[in-house]
Coordinates of C-alpha atoms and ligand atoms in Angstrom, one line a residue:
M1 CA -0.3 -0.2 -0.2
E2 CA 2.7 2.4 1.1
Y3 CA 4.6 1.7 -2.4
E4 CA 1.5 2.8 -4.3
I5 CA 1.0 5.9 -2.6
L6 CA 5.0 6.1 -3.3
G7 CA 4.3 5.3 -6.9
L8 CA 0.9 7.9 -6.9
V9 CA 3.2 11.2 -5.3
I10 CA 6.0 10.3 -7.9
L11 CA 3.1 10.0 -10.8
L12 CA 1.4 13.3 -9.7
L13 CA 4.9 15.0 -9.9
A14 CA 6.2 14.0 -12.8
W15 CA 2.6 15.0 -14.3
V16 CA 3.4 18.8 -13.0
A17 CA 7.1 18.8 -14.1
W18 CA 5.8 17.6 -17.5
A19 CA 3.2 20.0 -17.3
M20 CA 5.5 22.8 -16.7
V21 CA 7.7 21.8 -19.4
T22 CA 5.3 21.6 -22.2
E23 CA 3.7 24.8 -21.0
R24 CA 6.9 26.5 -21.7
R25 CA 7.1 24.6 -24.9
Q26 CA 4.0 26.1 -26.0
R27 CA 4.6 29.5 -24.9
R28 CA 7.9 29.3 -26.8
L29 CA 6.1 28.6 -29.8
E30 CA 3.3 31.0 -29.1
E31 CA 6.2 33.9 -29.4
K32 CA 7.7 32.2 -32.5
G33 CA 3.9 32.9 -34.1
Q34 CA 3.2 29.3 -34.4
L35 CA -0.4 29.2 -32.2
M36 CA -1.7 25.6 -31.6
P37 CA -5.1 24.7 -31.6
P38 CA -6.3 26.3 -27.9
G39 CA -6.9 23.6 -25.0
P40 CA -7.3 23.3 -21.2
R41 CA -4.4 23.6 -19.1
W42 CA -2.8 20.3 -17.7
W43 CA -5.0 20.3 -14.7
Q44 CA -8.6 21.2 -16.4
L45 CA -7.9 17.8 -18.5
V46 CA -7.0 15.8 -15.5
T47 CA -10.2 16.8 -14.3
S48 CA -12.3 16.4 -17.5
I49 CA -11.0 13.0 -17.2
F50 CA -12.0 11.5 -14.2
Q51 CA -15.4 12.9 -14.3
S52 CA -16.2 11.4 -17.3
G53 CA -15.4 8.3 -15.5
F54 CA -12.0 7.4 -17.5
A55 CA -13.7 7.4 -21.1
P56 CA -11.6 9.9 -23.1
H57 CA -14.1 10.1 -25.8
V58 CA -17.1 11.6 -23.4
S59 CA -14.8 14.0 -21.8
F60 CA -13.0 15.3 -24.9
A61 CA -16.2 15.9 -26.5
K62 CA -17.2 18.0 -23.3
L63 CA -13.8 20.0 -23.6
A64 CA -14.5 20.7 -27.1
N65 CA -17.6 22.5 -26.5
K66 CA -15.3 24.7 -24.5
Y67 CA -12.2 24.9 -26.4
G68 CA -14.0 24.2 -29.6
P69 CA -13.6 21.6 -32.4
I70 CA -9.9 21.9 -33.2
M71 CA -7.9 22.0 -29.5
T72 CA -5.0 20.6 -28.1
L73 CA -4.3 18.2 -25.3
W74 CA -1.2 17.7 -23.6
L75 CA -0.7 14.4 -22.1
G76 CA 2.6 13.9 -20.5
S77 CA 4.6 14.8 -22.9
M78 CA 2.7 13.6 -26.1
S79 CA 0.8 16.5 -27.8
T80 CA -2.9 15.7 -29.0
V81 CA -5.0 17.4 -31.2
V82 CA -8.1 16.4 -31.3
I83 CA -11.1 17.2 -34.0
S84 CA -14.8 17.1 -32.9
S85 CA -16.8 18.6 -36.2
N86 CA -17.0 17.4 -39.3
D87 CA -16.2 20.8 -41.1
V88 CA -13.2 20.5 -39.1
A89 CA -12.9 16.8 -40.0
R90 CA -13.5 18.0 -43.8
E91 CA -10.7 20.6 -43.3
M92 CA -8.4 17.7 -42.3
F93 CA -8.9 15.0 -45.1
K94 CA -9.4 17.7 -47.8
N95 CA -6.4 19.5 -47.4
H96 CA -4.4 17.6 -44.7
D97 CA -4.5 14.0 -45.7
I98 CA -1.2 13.3 -46.2
V99 CA 0.8 14.9 -44.1
L100 CA -1.5 13.8 -41.0
A101 CA -1.4 10.3 -42.9
G102 CA 1.3 9.0 -40.4
R103 CA 0.7 6.3 -37.0
K104 CA 1.1 7.5 -33.4
I105 CA 2.5 4.2 -32.3
Y106 CA 2.1 3.4 -28.8
E107 CA 4.6 1.4 -26.3
A108 CA 2.2 -1.6 -26.8
M109 CA 3.1 -2.3 -30.6
K110 CA 5.9 -1.7 -30.2
G111 CA 7.9 -4.7 -29.8
D112 CA 10.8 -7.1 -31.1
I113 CA 8.2 -8.7 -33.3
G114 CA 8.0 -5.7 -35.0
N115 CA 5.9 -3.3 -37.3
E116 CA 7.3 -4.9 -40.3
G117 CA 4.7 -6.1 -42.7
S118 CA 1.8 -4.6 -40.7
L119 CA -0.4 -2.3 -42.4
I120 CA -2.3 -0.5 -39.8
T121 CA 1.0 1.2 -37.8
S122 CA 3.4 1.7 -40.8
Q123 CA 4.1 5.1 -41.8
Y124 CA 2.8 6.4 -44.9
G125 CA 4.8 5.7 -47.0
P126 CA 6.0 3.4 -49.9
H127 CA 5.8 0.1 -47.3
W128 CA 2.4 1.2 -46.5
R129 CA 1.3 2.2 -50.0
M130 CA 2.6 -1.9 -50.8
L131 CA 0.4 -3.4 -47.9
R132 CA -2.7 -1.2 -49.3
R133 CA -2.8 -2.2 -52.5
L134 CA -2.1 -5.3 -52.0
C135 CA -5.2 -5.9 -49.4
T136 CA -7.6 -3.6 -51.6
I137 CA -6.4 -5.4 -55.1
E138 CA -6.3 -8.7 -53.5
F139 CA -8.3 -9.3 -50.9
F140 CA -10.9 -6.8 -50.4
V141 CA -11.9 -6.0 -54.5
T142 CA -15.9 -7.5 -55.8
S143 CA -14.7 -10.2 -57.6
R144 CA -12.7 -11.8 -55.2
L145 CA -15.1 -11.0 -52.3
D146 CA -17.9 -12.1 -54.7
S147 CA -15.9 -15.8 -55.1
M148 CA -16.1 -16.0 -51.7
K149 CA -19.7 -15.6 -50.9
D150 CA -20.3 -19.1 -49.4
V151 CA -17.3 -18.6 -46.7
R152 CA -19.4 -15.9 -45.6
T153 CA -23.1 -17.9 -45.6
K154 CA -21.4 -20.9 -44.1
C155 CA -19.7 -18.5 -41.0
I156 CA -23.5 -16.7 -40.7
D157 CA -25.3 -20.4 -40.9
Q158 CA -22.7 -21.6 -38.0
M159 CA -23.2 -18.6 -35.8
V160 CA -27.2 -18.8 -36.0
K161 CA -27.2 -23.1 -35.5
F162 CA -24.9 -22.3 -32.6
M163 CA -26.9 -19.6 -31.0
E164 CA -30.1 -21.8 -31.6
D165 CA -28.2 -24.6 -29.5
E166 CA -27.5 -22.5 -26.8
G167 CA -30.8 -21.0 -26.6
K168 CA -32.2 -24.5 -26.0
S169 CA -35.7 -23.5 -27.8
G170 CA -36.3 -20.1 -25.9
K171 CA -35.0 -21.5 -22.4
N172 CA -31.5 -19.6 -22.1
S173 CA -30.3 -16.0 -22.0
I174 CA -27.3 -16.1 -24.0
D175 CA -24.2 -14.0 -24.6
V176 CA -24.7 -13.1 -28.2
G177 CA -21.7 -10.5 -28.4
K178 CA -19.7 -14.0 -28.1
F179 CA -21.6 -15.8 -31.2
F180 CA -20.8 -12.4 -33.2
F181 CA -17.2 -12.5 -32.1
I182 CA -16.8 -16.4 -33.1
M183 CA -18.5 -15.7 -36.4
S184 CA -15.9 -12.8 -37.3
F185 CA -13.1 -14.9 -35.8
N186 CA -13.9 -18.1 -38.3
L187 CA -15.0 -15.7 -41.4
I188 CA -11.2 -13.4 -41.0
G189 CA -9.4 -17.3 -40.5
N190 CA -11.6 -18.8 -43.7
L191 CA -10.7 -15.9 -45.6
M192 CA -7.1 -15.9 -44.6
I193 CA -6.4 -19.6 -44.2
S194 CA -9.3 -21.2 -45.5
K195 CA -9.6 -22.8 -42.2
D196 CA -12.2 -22.0 -38.6
L197 CA -10.0 -21.1 -35.9
V198 CA -12.6 -21.9 -33.4
D199 CA -14.2 -25.0 -33.5
P200 CA -15.3 -26.2 -30.0
K201 CA -13.6 -29.5 -30.8
S202 CA -10.1 -27.9 -31.7
D203 CA -7.8 -26.4 -28.4
R204 CA -5.2 -25.0 -30.4
G205 CA -8.2 -22.5 -31.9
A206 CA -9.4 -21.8 -28.2
K207 CA -5.7 -20.9 -27.6
F208 CA -5.5 -18.6 -30.4
F209 CA -8.8 -16.9 -29.8
Y210 CA -7.8 -16.0 -26.4
H211 CA -4.3 -14.9 -27.0
A212 CA -5.9 -12.7 -29.7
G213 CA -8.0 -11.6 -27.4
K214 CA -5.7 -10.6 -25.2
V215 CA -3.3 -8.9 -26.9
M216 CA -6.7 -6.5 -28.6
E217 CA -7.7 -6.4 -24.7
F218 CA -4.1 -4.9 -23.7
A219 CA -3.5 -2.8 -26.6
G220 CA -6.5 -0.8 -25.7
K221 CA -5.3 -0.2 -21.9
P222 CA -3.9 3.3 -21.3
N223 CA 0.0 3.2 -20.8
L224 CA 1.5 5.5 -18.8
A225 CA 4.7 4.6 -20.6
D226 CA 3.4 6.8 -23.6
F227 CA 2.4 9.7 -21.8
F228 CA 6.1 9.7 -19.9
P229 CA 8.8 8.1 -21.9
I230 CA 10.9 8.5 -19.1
L231 CA 8.7 5.4 -17.8
R232 CA 9.0 3.5 -21.3
Y233 CA 12.1 1.2 -20.0
L234 CA 10.4 0.6 -16.6
D235 CA 6.8 -0.4 -18.0
P236 CA 5.0 0.4 -15.3
Q237 CA 2.0 -1.7 -16.1
G238 CA 3.5 -4.5 -17.4
I239 CA 1.6 -3.8 -20.9
R240 CA 4.5 -4.1 -23.2
R241 CA 5.4 -7.5 -21.2
K242 CA 1.9 -8.4 -21.2
T243 CA 1.6 -8.0 -25.0
R244 CA 4.5 -9.1 -25.6
Y245 CA 3.5 -12.4 -24.6
H246 CA 0.3 -13.2 -25.9
I247 CA 1.8 -11.8 -29.5
K248 CA 4.3 -14.8 -28.8
K249 CA 1.9 -17.3 -28.3
S250 CA 0.0 -16.1 -30.9
F251 CA 2.1 -16.2 -33.2
D252 CA 3.5 -19.5 -32.6
I253 CA 0.1 -20.8 -33.2
A254 CA -0.6 -18.7 -36.3
G255 CA 2.8 -20.1 -37.4
L256 CA 1.3 -23.5 -37.1
Y257 CA -1.4 -23.0 -38.8
L258 CA 0.8 -21.3 -41.6
R259 CA 3.4 -24.1 -41.8
E260 CA -0.5 -27.2 -42.1
R261 CA -1.5 -24.9 -44.8
M262 CA 2.1 -24.7 -46.9
E263 CA 1.9 -28.4 -46.4
D264 CA -2.3 -28.8 -48.3
T265 CA -0.7 -26.3 -50.8
R266 CA 2.5 -28.6 -51.8
N267 CA -0.1 -31.8 -51.7
G268 CA -2.2 -30.3 -54.2
E269 CA -5.1 -29.7 -52.3
E270 CA -7.9 -28.3 -53.7
R271 CA -9.8 -25.1 -52.2
K272 CA -10.6 -21.5 -53.4
K273 CA -7.4 -18.7 -53.8
D274 CA -7.1 -17.5 -50.0
Y275 CA -5.4 -14.6 -48.4
L276 CA -2.0 -16.3 -48.0
D277 CA -2.2 -17.9 -51.2
V278 CA -1.8 -14.5 -52.3
L279 CA 1.2 -13.4 -50.1
L280 CA 2.4 -16.9 -50.8
Q281 CA 2.8 -16.0 -54.7
Y282 CA 3.4 -12.1 -54.1
R283 CA 6.9 -11.8 -56.1
G284 CA 7.1 -7.8 -55.4
D285 CA 5.0 -5.4 -57.3
G286 CA 7.4 -4.5 -59.8
V287 CA 7.4 -0.5 -58.2
E288 CA 8.7 -0.8 -54.1
G289 CA 9.1 -3.7 -51.8
P290 CA 10.2 -7.0 -51.1
S291 CA 10.2 -9.3 -53.9
R292 CA 8.8 -11.5 -51.5
F293 CA 7.4 -12.2 -48.1
S294 CA 9.0 -13.9 -45.1
I295 CA 7.0 -15.9 -43.2
Q296 CA 7.4 -13.7 -40.1
T297 CA 6.2 -10.7 -42.3
M298 CA 2.9 -12.9 -43.6
N299 CA 2.5 -13.9 -39.5
V300 CA 1.6 -10.3 -38.8
I301 CA -0.6 -9.4 -42.0
L302 CA -2.5 -12.3 -41.0
F303 CA -2.5 -11.6 -37.3
E304 CA -3.5 -7.7 -37.8
M305 CA -6.1 -7.9 -39.9
F306 CA -7.8 -10.1 -37.2
T307 CA -7.1 -7.8 -34.8
A308 CA -8.5 -4.8 -37.2
G309 CA -11.9 -7.3 -38.4
T310 CA -13.0 -9.2 -35.1
D311 CA -13.6 -6.5 -32.6
T312 CA -15.0 -4.4 -34.8
T313 CA -17.8 -6.0 -36.6
T314 CA -18.9 -7.9 -33.0
S315 CA -19.1 -4.6 -31.1
T316 CA -21.4 -2.8 -34.2
L317 CA -23.6 -6.3 -34.3
E318 CA -23.7 -6.3 -29.8
W319 CA -24.5 -2.4 -30.0
A320 CA -27.2 -3.1 -33.0
M321 CA -28.8 -5.5 -30.8
A322 CA -28.6 -3.9 -28.0
E323 CA -30.0 -0.8 -29.6
L324 CA -33.2 -2.6 -30.8
L325 CA -33.6 -4.8 -28.1
H326 CA -33.9 -1.5 -25.4
N327 CA -36.3 1.0 -28.6
P328 CA -39.0 -2.4 -29.5
N329 CA -40.8 -0.4 -31.5
T330 CA -37.9 -0.3 -34.2
L331 CA -37.5 -4.3 -33.4
R332 CA -40.7 -4.8 -34.6
E333 CA -39.9 -2.8 -37.8
V334 CA -37.1 -4.1 -38.6
Q335 CA -38.4 -7.7 -38.4
A336 CA -41.5 -6.9 -40.4
E337 CA -39.8 -5.5 -43.4
L338 CA -37.3 -8.8 -43.1
R339 CA -39.9 -11.2 -42.8
R340 CA -42.1 -9.4 -45.5
V341 CA -39.3 -9.9 -48.2
I342 CA -38.0 -12.7 -47.0
N343 CA -40.3 -15.7 -47.6
P344 CA -40.0 -17.1 -44.2
S345 CA -39.8 -20.5 -45.8
S346 CA -36.6 -19.4 -47.1
K347 CA -33.3 -18.0 -45.5
L348 CA -31.9 -14.3 -46.1
E349 CA -29.0 -14.1 -48.9
E350 CA -26.4 -11.3 -49.7
E351 CA -28.8 -10.6 -53.0
D352 CA -31.4 -9.4 -50.8
I353 CA -29.5 -7.1 -48.8
D354 CA -30.1 -4.1 -51.2
K355 CA -34.3 -4.9 -51.0
L356 CA -33.3 -4.5 -47.1
P357 CA -33.4 -0.3 -46.6
Y358 CA -34.8 -0.5 -43.2
L359 CA -32.3 -2.8 -41.8
N360 CA -29.3 -1.0 -43.7
A361 CA -30.6 1.8 -42.1
V362 CA -30.2 -0.1 -38.5
I363 CA -26.6 -0.6 -39.3
K364 CA -25.7 3.5 -40.1
E365 CA -27.8 4.2 -37.2
T366 CA -25.4 2.2 -35.1
L367 CA -22.1 2.8 -36.0
R368 CA -22.8 6.5 -36.0
L369 CA -24.0 6.7 -32.2
H370 CA -21.3 3.5 -31.4
P371 CA -18.8 4.1 -34.0
P372 CA -16.1 1.0 -32.3
L373 CA -13.1 3.0 -32.9
P374 CA -14.3 6.4 -31.6
F375 CA -10.9 7.9 -32.4
L376 CA -10.4 6.7 -35.6
V377 CA -6.5 4.7 -35.7
P378 CA -4.2 7.6 -34.0
H379 CA -2.9 9.3 -36.9
M380 CA 0.2 11.1 -36.7
A381 CA 1.7 14.6 -38.5
M382 CA 4.3 13.5 -40.6
D383 CA 5.6 17.5 -40.8
S384 CA 4.4 19.9 -39.0
C385 CA 1.3 22.3 -40.8
T386 CA -0.6 25.1 -40.4
M387 CA -4.5 24.1 -40.1
L388 CA -7.1 26.7 -40.3
G389 CA -4.6 28.8 -38.8
F390 CA -3.3 26.9 -36.4
H391 CA 0.3 24.8 -36.1
I392 CA 0.4 21.8 -35.6
P393 CA 3.8 20.1 -34.6
K394 CA 5.7 17.5 -36.1
E395 CA 4.8 14.1 -34.4
T396 CA 1.4 15.9 -32.8
Q397 CA -0.8 12.8 -32.3
V398 CA -4.4 13.7 -34.2
L399 CA -7.4 11.9 -32.8
V400 CA -10.4 12.6 -34.6
N401 CA -13.8 12.4 -32.3
V402 CA -16.2 10.4 -34.8
W403 CA -18.4 9.7 -31.4
A404 CA -18.9 12.8 -30.7
I405 CA -19.3 14.1 -34.3
G406 CA -22.0 11.4 -35.2
R407 CA -24.1 13.1 -32.0
D408 CA -23.2 16.6 -33.0
P409 CA -26.5 18.6 -32.4
K410 CA -25.8 21.1 -34.9
T411 CA -25.8 18.2 -37.6
W412 CA -27.8 16.2 -35.9
K413 CA -31.8 16.3 -35.0
D414 CA -32.3 14.8 -31.7
P415 CA -28.9 13.0 -31.8
L416 CA -28.8 10.9 -28.8
A417 CA -32.4 8.8 -30.3
F418 CA -31.8 5.4 -32.1
K419 CA -33.6 6.7 -35.3
P420 CA -32.7 4.6 -38.2
E421 CA -35.6 6.5 -40.1
R422 CA -33.2 9.5 -40.5
F423 CA -31.0 7.4 -43.1
L424 CA -33.7 6.5 -45.2
E425 CA -34.2 9.9 -46.4
P426 CA -33.4 10.6 -50.0
N427 CA -29.8 11.9 -50.5
M428 CA -29.4 10.6 -47.0
V429 CA -25.2 10.0 -45.9
D430 CA -23.3 7.0 -46.7
Y431 CA -20.3 5.8 -44.5
K432 CA -17.8 6.0 -47.7
G433 CA -15.8 8.9 -46.2
H434 CA -17.3 11.5 -48.7
H435 CA -19.9 13.1 -45.8
F436 CA -17.9 14.3 -42.5
E437 CA -20.6 13.8 -40.5
F438 CA -20.8 10.5 -40.4
I439 CA -17.2 9.1 -40.9
P440 CA -17.4 5.8 -38.2
F441 CA -14.5 4.1 -41.4
G442 CA -12.3 7.4 -41.5
S443 CA -12.3 8.9 -44.7
G444 CA -9.1 9.8 -46.9
R445 CA -5.8 7.3 -47.4
R446 CA -6.3 5.9 -44.3
M447 CA -9.8 5.1 -44.3
C448 CA -10.4 1.5 -43.5
P449 CA -10.0 -0.9 -46.4
A450 CA -12.5 -3.1 -45.6
I451 CA -15.6 -1.1 -46.0
P452 CA -16.9 -3.8 -49.0
L453 CA -16.7 -6.6 -46.4
A454 CA -18.6 -5.2 -43.6
S455 CA -20.8 -3.4 -45.6
R456 CA -21.9 -6.9 -46.5
V457 CA -21.4 -9.0 -43.4
L458 CA -23.2 -6.5 -40.8
P459 CA -26.3 -6.8 -42.7
L460 CA -26.0 -10.0 -43.5
A461 CA -25.4 -11.2 -40.0
L462 CA -27.9 -9.2 -38.0
G463 CA -30.5 -9.7 -40.8
S464 CA -30.2 -13.4 -40.3
V465 CA -30.3 -13.7 -36.3
L466 CA -33.2 -11.1 -36.4
H467 CA -35.2 -13.2 -39.6
K468 CA -34.5 -16.4 -38.1
F469 CA -35.5 -15.5 -33.9
D470 CA -37.8 -13.6 -32.1
W471 CA -35.3 -11.8 -29.4
V472 CA -36.7 -11.2 -25.4
L473 CA -35.2 -10.3 -22.5
A474 CA -35.0 -12.7 -19.5
A475 CA -37.8 -12.6 -17.1
G476 CA -37.7 -9.1 -15.5
V477 CA -35.6 -6.8 -17.8
K478 CA -37.1 -4.4 -19.3
P479 CA -36.4 -3.1 -22.9
V480 CA -35.8 0.6 -20.6
D481 CA -33.7 -0.8 -18.3
L482 CA -31.2 -2.2 -20.3
D483 CA -27.8 -1.0 -19.5
M484 CA -26.1 1.0 -22.2
S485 CA -23.0 2.1 -21.0
E486 CA -19.9 2.0 -22.8
R487 CA -16.5 1.0 -21.9
L488 CA -13.4 1.7 -24.3
G489 CA -10.8 -0.8 -24.9
I490 CA -9.1 -0.6 -28.1
T491 CA -13.2 -0.5 -29.8
L492 CA -15.8 0.7 -27.4
K493 CA -17.6 -2.1 -26.6
K494 CA -21.2 -2.5 -24.0
A495 CA -19.8 -2.4 -20.7
T496 CA -21.6 -5.1 -19.9
P497 CA -22.3 -7.7 -22.3
L498 CA -25.9 -7.9 -24.1
K499 CA -27.4 -11.4 -22.5
T500 CA -30.7 -12.7 -24.7
I501 CA -33.1 -14.9 -25.7
P502 CA -33.5 -16.6 -28.6
I503 CA -37.0 -17.5 -29.6
V504 CA -37.4 -19.7 -33.5
Y505 CA -39.6 -17.7 -35.3
K506 CA -42.8 -19.5 -35.7
G507 CA -43.3 -18.6 -39.3
Y508 CA -39.2 -19.7 -40.1
Q509 CA -39.2 -23.1 -41.6
G510 CA -35.6 -22.5 -43.9
Q511 CA -32.6 -23.9 -42.6
Ligands
HEM1 C1 -17.4 -2.3 -38.1 C2 -16.3 -2.5 -39.0 C3 -15.1 -2.1 -39.2 C4 -15.2 -0.3 -38.8 C5 -16.3 0.1 -38.2 C6 -13.8 -0.4 -39.0 C7 -13.4 0.8 -38.6 C8 -11.5 1.3 -39.3 C9 -11.4 2.9 -38.9 C10 -11.9 3.8 -38.5 C11 -10.1 2.0 -39.6 C12 -8.6 3.9 -39.2 C13 -9.2 4.7 -39.9 C14 -8.0 5.9 -40.2 O1 -7.2 5.9 -39.3 O2 -8.2 7.1 -40.5 C15 -10.1 1.4 -40.0 C16 -8.5 0.9 -40.3 C17 -8.3 -0.2 -41.1 N1 -9.3 -0.9 -41.1 FE1 -11.1 -0.9 -40.5 N2 -12.9 -1.2 -39.9 C18 -13.9 -2.4 -39.8 C19 -13.5 -4.0 -40.6 C20 -12.8 -3.9 -40.4 C21 -12.4 -5.4 -41.1 C22 -13.5 -6.6 -41.2 C23 -11.2 -5.4 -41.8 C24 -10.1 -6.5 -41.6 C25 -10.7 -7.8 -42.5 C26 -10.3 -4.4 -41.5 C27 -9.0 -3.7 -41.6 C28 -8.6 -2.7 -41.4 C29 -7.2 -2.4 -41.3 C30 -6.6 -2.9 -42.0 C31 -6.8 -0.6 -41.4 C32 -5.7 0.3 -41.6 C33 -5.7 0.7 -42.6 C34 -4.8 1.7 -43.0 O3 -3.7 2.3 -41.8 O4 -4.7 1.9 -43.8 N3 -11.3 -3.7 -40.7 N4 -11.0 0.1 -39.5

């Protein structure tokens, strides 16, 4: 206990010392006429974070009401510019996209395993361009996605079956997030290496699932070493050590899958081309980068698709279900549409999605209120620049608060209400990165490359479970009482898992 108090005192002193140094640095910049965006003093920032229960997206949104839609925060030694309005986001992505397309790399993401091969953490430049080109041309392109339709159908059918089994004909509440997670994990496993990784019979799959989940958990924790470089070597919360441990374990298992897949390829096993085939066949693109990928690099590329794709998909689907159960009229409306358009004796297919505007609107409304990455993935200024008359020094972290932008009362009528109808209006916005009031996938060069995949999987998965089951809350839980609080890790999740009972819809006669 005494050590903890001593630790806290040292931390507080370090914070004060740092605040003094950074404020002096800021004054020097101002004397040179380089005015950074306004922002709170360090103690106002700390108070605000405490008052908002350590929910930075909420406290930064409140601070933006006072300091404006472009503001500076000094978090220890890290200078951060936070953007909180669609106008400033437009300015950033339209006029400063390249210079602000760097990535802020946190301590947990650095390590001996290396970032070689990582698209998410690559700085904007030739290496990033090569990786990005490869995945957009070879993986998220329409023709490849069309050819992988059966894989998506298989994973979603399997999820519906798992839910039905665990729900035991309406007797059990199930943790829906768990099933969405398994579906997304297996979907990416199939697209990448043609394997179901989470199979109740496979111990190895369960271990991979566990270690990958731990990596995401630790990478999402606030780490003092990011704010006070002096603590870097001490790794006071053990985050770097634990993340490395779980990354190593995940890579060991992923390495086994890779080796098996290479054997299968040598034995001439027949299957559809997956992303590992693309990586194995890669011989350079004649423009830049290596002429072959090492095993290590392939491991990183495959692993990061899991981290980027599973939590984002899961949290969106879980929030959609939570909002629907919280708003029973909306749930009735979306199920009525599904059951009107899709014959009860058939199941929902991908081709049906365009015929379901209300279902698509539910997905958009969920992403508006609950963007899984409320600050996008942190950007970094690769060079100094001037935006809207403010100086942004090189290496400043840039966070775009899409959570606040999606709830801005200047743009959205009745912004806190869950109303999918708003997305049915003619000329309503979409999430392709051109309507800056709604950018859950980002915009510009670093925008999510997986929109073509996500825009198929999200409505198909949600629509399938809404078509097949009626959903009820456990006895005694009323829709208004449903806990809708958030918890920010690597993604913005529901603080308490959603538990609900699936009952097979009486009119359903499909598989
Ligand atoms: C609900 C679904 C998803 C949402 C809302 C989402 C959102 C995002 C966002 C906000 C970014 C960062 C944009 C920026 O920094 O400006 C991003 C980047 C990325 N996403 Fe997604 N994503 C989703 C699904 C997926 C899936 C399924 C995959 C892969 C299978 C994926 C792969 C990636 C990758 C590789 C990047 C890094 C791109 C880069 O740095 O150049 N995402 N995503």
